[in-house]
Amino acid sequence: MTIDDFNWKILKCLQQNARMSNAEIGRRVGMTSPAVSERIKKLEDAEVIQGYTTFISPLEVGYQLKALITLRAFMGMLKPFLEKVKTYDEVVNCYRITGNENIVMEVVLKNQKHLEIFIDQLISYGETKTQIILSHVVKYSEVKPPTK
Amino acid sequence: MTIDDFNWKILKCLQQNARMSNAEIGRRVGMTSPAVSERIKKLEDAEVIQGYTTFISPLEVGYQLKALITLRAFMGMLKPFLEKVKTYDEVVNCYRITGNENIVMEVVLKNQKHLEIFIDQLISYGETKTQIILSHVVKYSEVKPPTK
DNA sequence: AGTGAAAGTGATATACG
DNA sequence: CGTATATCACTTTCACT
C-alpha cells in the first residue's frame, strides 16, 4: 500500500489522538470527512492501522511497579512459554528477541510481593532477569515517515 | 480516584478500541451516552486515562527492523542522553531502569544500515546492547483491575 | 478518489429525578 | 450520579465529478 502525504497526516492525527473525529481530521489535512473516512478504512484493511487503544496509568489503577523481565528459556520450554505468556494479566507487552535471551516482557505489578509471585511462576520456563522501570522517558512516540 | 466496575468496563472498551463511540460503550456497560461521556471526562481529568493512540504497523510503512537497545551510560552522560533521546524519531519507547544498564529503548529502523547509523549515534553516551525483535508475542495487552 | 447533500446516528448542554 | 430531552455536530450513503 502506498502512503501519501495525506495518509501520513491522517496517521499523525490518529496517533496523537485516536478519538479525533473524522471531521476534525479533515479540517487539519484539508479534506472532507467522507474522504478521511474512506482513507482510514483502507488503511485499516491494509493493516497499516492495527488498532486504536487507550493509555491508562498503571499507578492510578493500582499497579505500583512496572518492570522489564527477560527470560532465557530452558531447552524445549520456549514454545510452551509463548502460549502461556498470553494468559498472564501482568504482561502488557512481550517480545521474542535475538541473542542468548529469548524473551523480554513488560509487566505491571501491584507491589514487590506480586513481583516475587510472578517471577516464581516463570522459573519452570527458564532463567529470568528483572529490571524495574524507574520512568518512562519516551512514551509511545508517534511513528513518522522514514526518510528515503 | 475510585474506579468502580462501570469505570473498568468503560476502560476495557476504550483499551480494546479507543474509537468506540460513547453510545456504543453505553450499550455495552448499560448506561446512557451522557453518563459515559462524563465518566470518561473524569477519568481523563484524573489522568487515569493518559491518551488515545493508534497502532500502526512499522513494517507496512517502511521500517523493516524493530530492536531493543540497552544503554549503559558513561559517567555524566545519562542526563544529556535523557534529553537527546526525545529527539530520535527511531525511538518509540524509552525506559529508565534499575541495574547496571540504565536505559532500554524500543526502536524502529529501515534496515541494517539504519541500525548501524543509529547505534553509532549512541556510542558517545555509553555502551549499547542490541536485541533484534523477532516477533511481538503480546501486543499492548489491556490493563485489567488488579486482584485485591 | 474526492465532493456535496440527505438521512441517520452520536455528542453535548440543560432540566430534572 | 444518573436519565431524558433537545439541539447541534458528525458519520454514512449515494449521486455526481
Short mmCIF file of C-alpha atoms (C1' of nucleotides) in Angstrom, two decimals:
data_model
loop_
_atom_site.label_atom_id
_atom_site.label_comp_id
_atom_site.label_asym_id
_atom_site.label_seq_id
_atom_site.Cartn_x
_atom_site.Cartn_y
_atom_site.Cartn_z
CA MET A 1 0.00 0.00 0.00
CA THR A 2 1.23 3.49 -0.87
CA ILE A 3 1.08 6.02 1.92
CA ASP A 4 0.97 9.53 0.52
CA ASP A 5 1.28 12.80 2.42
CA PHE A 6 -2.44 12.89 3.15
CA ASN A 7 -2.32 9.44 4.72
CA TRP A 8 0.71 10.39 6.81
CA LYS A 9 -1.13 13.44 8.08
CA ILE A 10 -4.15 11.31 8.94
CA LEU A 11 -1.90 8.77 10.70
CA LYS A 12 -0.27 11.61 12.62
CA CYS A 13 -3.64 12.84 13.88
CA LEU A 14 -4.77 9.34 14.82
CA GLN A 15 -1.52 8.54 16.62
CA GLN A 16 -1.79 11.77 18.60
CA ASN A 17 -5.43 11.24 19.45
CA ALA A 18 -7.23 8.15 18.24
CA ARG A 19 -10.57 9.61 19.28
CA MET A 20 -10.29 12.62 16.99
CA SER A 21 -13.39 12.83 14.76
CA ASN A 22 -13.06 12.32 11.02
CA ALA A 23 -14.43 15.84 10.58
CA GLU A 24 -11.64 17.31 12.74
CA ILE A 25 -9.01 15.27 10.91
CA GLY A 26 -10.49 16.54 7.65
CA ARG A 27 -10.11 20.15 8.78
CA ARG A 28 -6.47 19.57 9.66
CA VAL A 29 -5.48 17.75 6.50
CA GLY A 30 -7.73 19.69 4.09
CA MET A 31 -10.32 17.09 3.11
CA THR A 32 -13.96 16.32 3.69
CA SER A 33 -14.93 13.79 6.31
CA PRO A 34 -16.16 11.12 3.87
CA ALA A 35 -12.75 11.23 2.19
CA VAL A 36 -11.00 10.85 5.54
CA SER A 37 -13.36 8.03 6.50
CA GLU A 38 -12.61 6.11 3.31
CA ARG A 39 -8.85 6.55 3.65
CA ILE A 40 -8.94 5.32 7.23
CA LYS A 41 -10.95 2.28 6.19
CA LYS A 42 -8.37 1.45 3.53
CA LEU A 43 -5.50 1.91 5.99
CA GLU A 44 -7.32 -0.47 8.33
CA ASP A 45 -7.98 -3.01 5.58
CA ALA A 46 -4.31 -2.92 4.55
CA GLU A 47 -3.38 -3.39 8.23
CA VAL A 48 -1.28 -0.25 8.24
CA ILE A 49 -3.56 0.68 11.13
CA GLN A 50 -3.60 -2.24 13.55
CA GLY A 51 -5.92 -0.83 16.15
CA TYR A 52 -6.79 2.01 18.48
CA THR A 53 -6.10 1.97 22.17
CA THR A 54 -6.19 3.98 25.36
CA PHE A 55 -3.23 4.53 27.65
CA ILE A 56 -4.18 4.10 31.23
CA SER A 57 -1.88 4.92 34.11
CA PRO A 58 -0.92 1.65 35.84
CA LEU A 59 -0.16 3.58 39.01
CA GLU A 60 -3.59 5.22 39.15
CA VAL A 61 -5.38 1.88 38.85
CA GLY A 62 -3.38 0.06 41.48
CA TYR A 63 -0.12 -1.13 39.95
CA GLN A 64 2.79 0.35 41.86
CA LEU A 65 5.56 -1.36 39.90
CA LYS A 66 6.48 -1.75 36.27
CA ALA A 67 9.34 -3.99 35.20
CA LEU A 68 11.08 -5.48 32.21
CA ILE A 69 11.62 -9.19 32.70
CA THR A 70 14.00 -11.02 30.41
CA LEU A 71 13.69 -14.78 30.03
CA ARG A 72 16.32 -17.22 28.86
CA ALA A 73 14.18 -20.27 28.22
CA PHE A 74 15.29 -23.77 29.09
CA MET A 75 15.59 -26.35 26.28
CA GLY A 76 12.14 -27.08 24.93
CA MET A 77 10.42 -24.54 27.15
CA LEU A 78 10.22 -21.60 24.73
CA LYS A 79 7.23 -22.88 22.80
CA PRO A 80 5.11 -23.68 25.87
CA PHE A 81 6.07 -20.30 27.30
CA LEU A 82 4.93 -18.45 24.16
CA GLU A 83 1.46 -19.90 24.74
CA LYS A 84 1.48 -19.39 28.50
CA VAL A 85 2.56 -15.75 28.37
CA LYS A 86 -0.70 -14.75 26.66
CA THR A 87 -2.59 -15.75 29.79
CA TYR A 88 -0.66 -13.57 32.23
CA ASP A 89 -2.63 -10.43 33.09
CA GLU A 90 0.60 -8.80 34.27
CA VAL A 91 2.21 -8.88 30.83
CA VAL A 92 1.45 -5.75 28.81
CA ASN A 93 3.98 -6.47 26.05
CA CYS A 94 6.09 -9.48 25.18
CA TYR A 95 8.80 -9.60 22.55
CA ARG A 96 10.75 -12.51 21.17
CA ILE A 97 14.30 -11.36 20.58
CA THR A 98 17.63 -12.49 19.16
CA GLY A 99 20.57 -13.43 21.38
CA ASN A 100 21.16 -15.55 24.45
CA GLU A 101 17.93 -14.39 25.97
CA ASN A 102 14.71 -15.24 24.14
CA ILE A 103 12.01 -13.10 25.62
CA VAL A 104 11.53 -9.61 27.02
CA MET A 105 8.29 -8.80 28.81
CA GLU A 106 6.91 -5.51 30.05
CA VAL A 107 4.86 -6.22 33.16
CA VAL A 108 2.68 -4.32 35.63
CA LEU A 109 2.65 -5.40 39.26
CA LYS A 110 0.88 -4.37 42.44
CA ASN A 111 3.94 -4.47 44.71
CA GLN A 112 7.15 -6.34 45.49
CA LYS A 113 5.24 -9.36 46.77
CA HIS A 114 3.38 -9.56 43.49
CA LEU A 115 6.70 -9.34 41.61
CA GLU A 116 8.05 -12.22 43.66
CA ILE A 117 4.99 -14.35 43.00
CA PHE A 118 5.11 -13.54 39.30
CA ILE A 119 8.80 -14.42 38.92
CA ASP A 120 8.19 -17.68 40.77
CA GLN A 121 5.74 -18.64 38.03
CA LEU A 122 8.48 -18.22 35.42
CA ILE A 123 11.20 -20.38 36.99
CA SER A 124 9.96 -23.55 35.34
CA TYR A 125 10.35 -21.94 31.91
CA GLY A 126 13.85 -20.51 32.23
CA GLU A 127 16.21 -18.09 33.89
CA THR A 128 14.88 -14.58 34.44
CA LYS A 129 16.41 -11.16 34.79
CA THR A 130 14.33 -8.33 36.27
CA GLN A 131 14.82 -4.65 35.61
CA ILE A 132 12.47 -2.33 37.49
CA ILE A 133 11.21 0.54 35.35
CA LEU A 134 12.02 3.85 37.06
CA SER A 135 10.47 6.15 34.47
CA HIS A 136 9.01 6.13 31.01
CA VAL A 137 11.24 8.67 29.28
CA VAL A 138 9.67 8.38 25.82
CA LYS A 139 6.07 7.17 25.77
CA TYR A 140 4.73 5.59 22.63
CA SER A 141 6.24 8.22 20.40
CA GLU A 142 4.47 8.50 17.09
CA VAL A 143 5.89 6.60 14.13
CA LYS A 144 6.96 9.06 11.44
CA PRO A 145 7.55 8.60 7.71
CA PRO A 146 11.01 7.06 7.21
CA THR A 147 13.44 9.35 5.42
CA LYS A 148 14.07 8.00 1.93
CA MET B 1 -9.80 8.32 42.29
CA THR B 2 -12.05 5.31 42.80
CA ILE B 3 -12.53 3.08 39.80
CA ASP B 4 -15.74 1.09 40.12
CA ASP B 5 -16.96 -1.74 37.91
CA PHE B 6 -18.57 0.67 35.46
CA ASN B 7 -15.33 2.54 35.00
CA TRP B 8 -13.42 -0.70 34.49
CA LYS B 9 -15.89 -1.75 31.81
CA ILE B 10 -15.52 1.62 30.12
CA LEU B 11 -11.72 1.34 30.31
CA LYS B 12 -11.94 -2.15 28.85
CA CYS B 13 -13.93 -0.87 25.86
CA LEU B 14 -11.58 2.05 25.32
CA GLN B 15 -8.48 -0.11 25.57
CA GLN B 16 -9.89 -2.54 23.04
CA ASN B 17 -10.99 0.20 20.65
CA ALA B 18 -10.32 3.82 21.51
CA ARG B 19 -12.56 4.97 18.66
CA MET B 20 -15.65 3.27 20.04
CA SER B 21 -18.47 5.80 20.35
CA ASN B 22 -19.79 6.75 23.77
CA ALA B 23 -23.19 5.45 22.68
CA GLU B 24 -21.73 2.01 21.87
CA ILE B 25 -19.83 1.95 25.17
CA GLY B 26 -23.09 2.86 26.89
CA ARG B 27 -24.88 -0.09 25.30
CA ARG B 28 -22.16 -2.47 26.47
CA VAL B 29 -21.93 -1.22 30.03
CA GLY B 30 -25.64 -0.40 30.48
CA MET B 31 -25.65 3.39 30.65
CA THR B 32 -26.67 6.33 28.53
CA SER B 33 -24.07 8.15 26.47
CA PRO B 34 -24.04 11.35 28.57
CA ALA B 35 -23.20 9.24 31.61
CA VAL B 36 -20.38 7.51 29.74
CA SER B 37 -19.16 10.86 28.47
CA GLU B 38 -18.97 12.33 31.95
CA ARG B 39 -17.18 9.30 33.39
CA ILE B 40 -14.61 9.39 30.58
CA LYS B 41 -14.00 13.08 31.19
CA LYS B 42 -13.40 12.42 34.88
CA LEU B 43 -11.03 9.56 34.09
CA GLU B 44 -9.14 11.90 31.77
CA ASP B 45 -9.04 14.70 34.36
CA ALA B 46 -7.72 12.29 37.00
CA GLU B 47 -5.11 11.11 34.46
CA VAL B 48 -6.23 7.54 34.76
CA ILE B 49 -6.66 7.87 31.00
CA GLN B 50 -3.43 9.27 29.62
CA GLY B 51 -4.33 9.41 25.96
CA TYR B 52 -5.63 7.58 22.94
CA THR B 53 -3.44 6.27 20.18
CA THR B 54 -3.35 4.26 17.01
CA PHE B 55 -1.10 1.28 16.40
CA ILE B 56 0.46 1.41 13.01
CA SER B 57 2.47 -1.43 11.51
CA PRO B 58 6.13 -0.30 11.28
CA LEU B 59 6.70 -2.87 8.53
CA GLU B 60 3.86 -1.56 6.38
CA VAL B 61 5.16 2.00 6.50
CA GLY B 62 8.77 1.21 5.68
CA TYR B 63 10.51 0.03 8.86
CA GLN B 64 11.88 -3.46 8.31
CA LEU B 65 13.53 -3.83 11.73
CA LYS B 66 12.50 -3.40 15.33
CA ALA B 67 15.00 -3.69 18.14
CA LEU B 68 15.50 -3.26 21.84
CA ILE B 69 18.63 -1.27 22.55
CA THR B 70 20.02 -1.23 26.05
CA LEU B 71 22.35 1.57 27.10
CA ARG B 72 24.86 1.61 29.93
CA ALA B 73 25.61 5.30 30.14
CA PHE B 74 29.11 6.64 30.74
CA MET B 75 29.74 8.78 33.85
CA GLY B 76 27.82 12.04 33.49
CA MET B 77 26.22 11.06 30.19
CA LEU B 78 22.87 9.80 31.45
CA LYS B 79 21.32 13.21 31.91
CA PRO B 80 22.31 14.56 28.48
CA PHE B 81 21.10 11.31 26.96
CA LEU B 82 17.67 11.60 28.62
CA GLU B 83 17.22 14.89 26.77
CA LYS B 84 18.70 13.69 23.49
CA VAL B 85 16.60 10.54 23.29
CA LYS B 86 13.42 12.57 22.92
CA THR B 87 14.69 13.87 19.58
CA TYR B 88 15.29 10.48 17.95
CA ASP B 89 12.47 9.60 15.56
CA GLU B 90 13.54 5.96 15.75
CA VAL B 91 12.73 5.65 19.46
CA VAL B 92 9.14 4.57 20.06
CA ASN B 93 9.58 3.89 23.78
CA CYS B 94 12.37 4.58 26.23
CA TYR B 95 12.54 3.35 29.82
CA ARG B 96 14.93 4.19 32.59
CA ILE B 97 15.63 1.04 34.56
CA THR B 98 17.42 -0.24 37.64
CA GLY B 99 20.65 -2.19 37.42
CA ASN B 100 23.96 -1.94 35.61
CA GLU B 101 22.25 -0.78 32.48
CA ASN B 102 20.33 2.50 32.67
CA ILE B 103 18.15 2.66 29.60
CA VAL B 104 16.11 0.37 27.38
CA MET B 105 14.77 1.73 24.11
CA GLU B 106 12.34 0.23 21.64
CA VAL B 107 13.32 1.44 18.17
CA VAL B 108 12.06 1.15 14.60
CA LEU B 109 14.61 1.08 11.77
CA LYS B 110 14.53 0.92 7.99
CA ASN B 111 17.27 -1.71 7.60
CA GLN B 112 20.61 -2.91 8.95
CA LYS B 113 22.42 0.14 7.64
CA HIS B 114 19.99 2.35 9.54
CA LEU B 115 20.60 0.28 12.69
CA GLU B 116 24.35 0.77 12.27
CA ILE B 117 23.98 4.52 11.84
CA PHE B 118 21.66 4.72 14.83
CA ILE B 119 23.96 2.78 17.15
CA ASP B 120 26.88 4.97 16.04
CA GLN B 121 24.96 7.96 17.38
CA LEU B 122 24.79 6.33 20.80
CA ILE B 123 28.47 5.48 21.32
CA SER B 124 29.29 8.85 22.85
CA TYR B 125 26.66 8.28 25.54
CA GLY B 126 27.57 4.77 26.65
CA GLU B 127 27.87 1.09 25.83
CA THR B 128 24.97 -0.42 23.91
CA LYS B 129 23.48 -3.86 23.58
CA THR B 130 21.14 -4.59 20.68
CA GLN B 131 18.46 -7.24 20.61
CA ILE B 132 16.54 -7.55 17.35
CA ILE B 133 12.81 -8.07 17.89
CA LEU B 134 11.71 -11.24 16.07
CA SER B 135 8.04 -11.07 16.95
CA HIS B 136 5.62 -9.23 19.16
CA VAL B 137 4.09 -12.10 21.13
CA VAL B 138 1.82 -9.99 23.34
CA LYS B 139 0.84 -6.61 21.90
CA TYR B 140 -0.26 -3.89 24.27
CA SER B 141 -2.45 -6.22 26.26
CA GLU B 142 -5.17 -4.41 28.12
CA VAL B 143 -4.56 -3.46 31.74
CA LYS B 144 -7.06 -5.24 33.98
CA PRO B 145 -8.24 -4.50 37.51
CA PRO B 146 -5.65 -5.79 39.98
CA THR B 147 -6.89 -8.64 42.15
CA LYS B 148 -7.32 -7.36 45.66
"C1'" DA C 1 -10.58 9.18 -5.44
"C1'" DG C 2 -12.93 13.36 -3.71
"C1'" DT C 3 -17.15 16.49 -3.20
"C1'" DG C 4 -21.79 17.82 -1.74
"C1'" DA C 5 -26.17 16.92 0.12
"C1'" DA C 6 -29.64 13.96 2.71
"C1'" DA C 7 -30.71 10.89 6.30
"C1'" DG C 8 -29.36 8.54 10.40
"C1'" DT C 9 -26.65 8.47 14.47
"C1'" DG C 10 -23.84 10.37 18.08
"C1'" DA C 11 -22.35 14.22 21.25
"C1'" DT C 12 -23.42 17.88 24.45
"C1'" DA C 13 -25.93 21.03 27.39
"C1'" DT C 14 -29.69 21.64 30.30
"C1'" DA C 15 -33.52 20.37 33.23
"C1'" DC C 16 -34.92 17.14 36.36
"C1'" DG C 17 -35.17 12.57 39.48
"C1'" DC D 1 -24.71 10.39 39.84
"C1'" DG D 2 -27.91 9.22 36.80
"C1'" DT D 3 -31.75 9.88 32.94
"C1'" DA D 4 -34.48 12.48 29.39
"C1'" DT D 5 -34.86 15.70 26.03
"C1'" DA D 6 -33.47 18.97 22.64
"C1'" DT D 7 -30.07 20.96 19.72
"C1'" DC D 8 -26.03 20.67 17.23
"C1'" DA D 9 -22.26 18.04 15.17
"C1'" DC D 10 -20.62 14.03 12.98
"C1'" DT D 11 -20.95 9.82 10.13
"C1'" DT D 12 -22.61 7.38 6.24
"C1'" DT D 13 -24.60 6.71 1.90
"C1'" DC D 14 -25.15 7.99 -2.68
"C1'" DA D 15 -25.32 10.67 -6.94
"C1'" DC D 16 -22.05 13.26 -9.43
"C1'" DT D 17 -17.49 14.61 -10.97
#
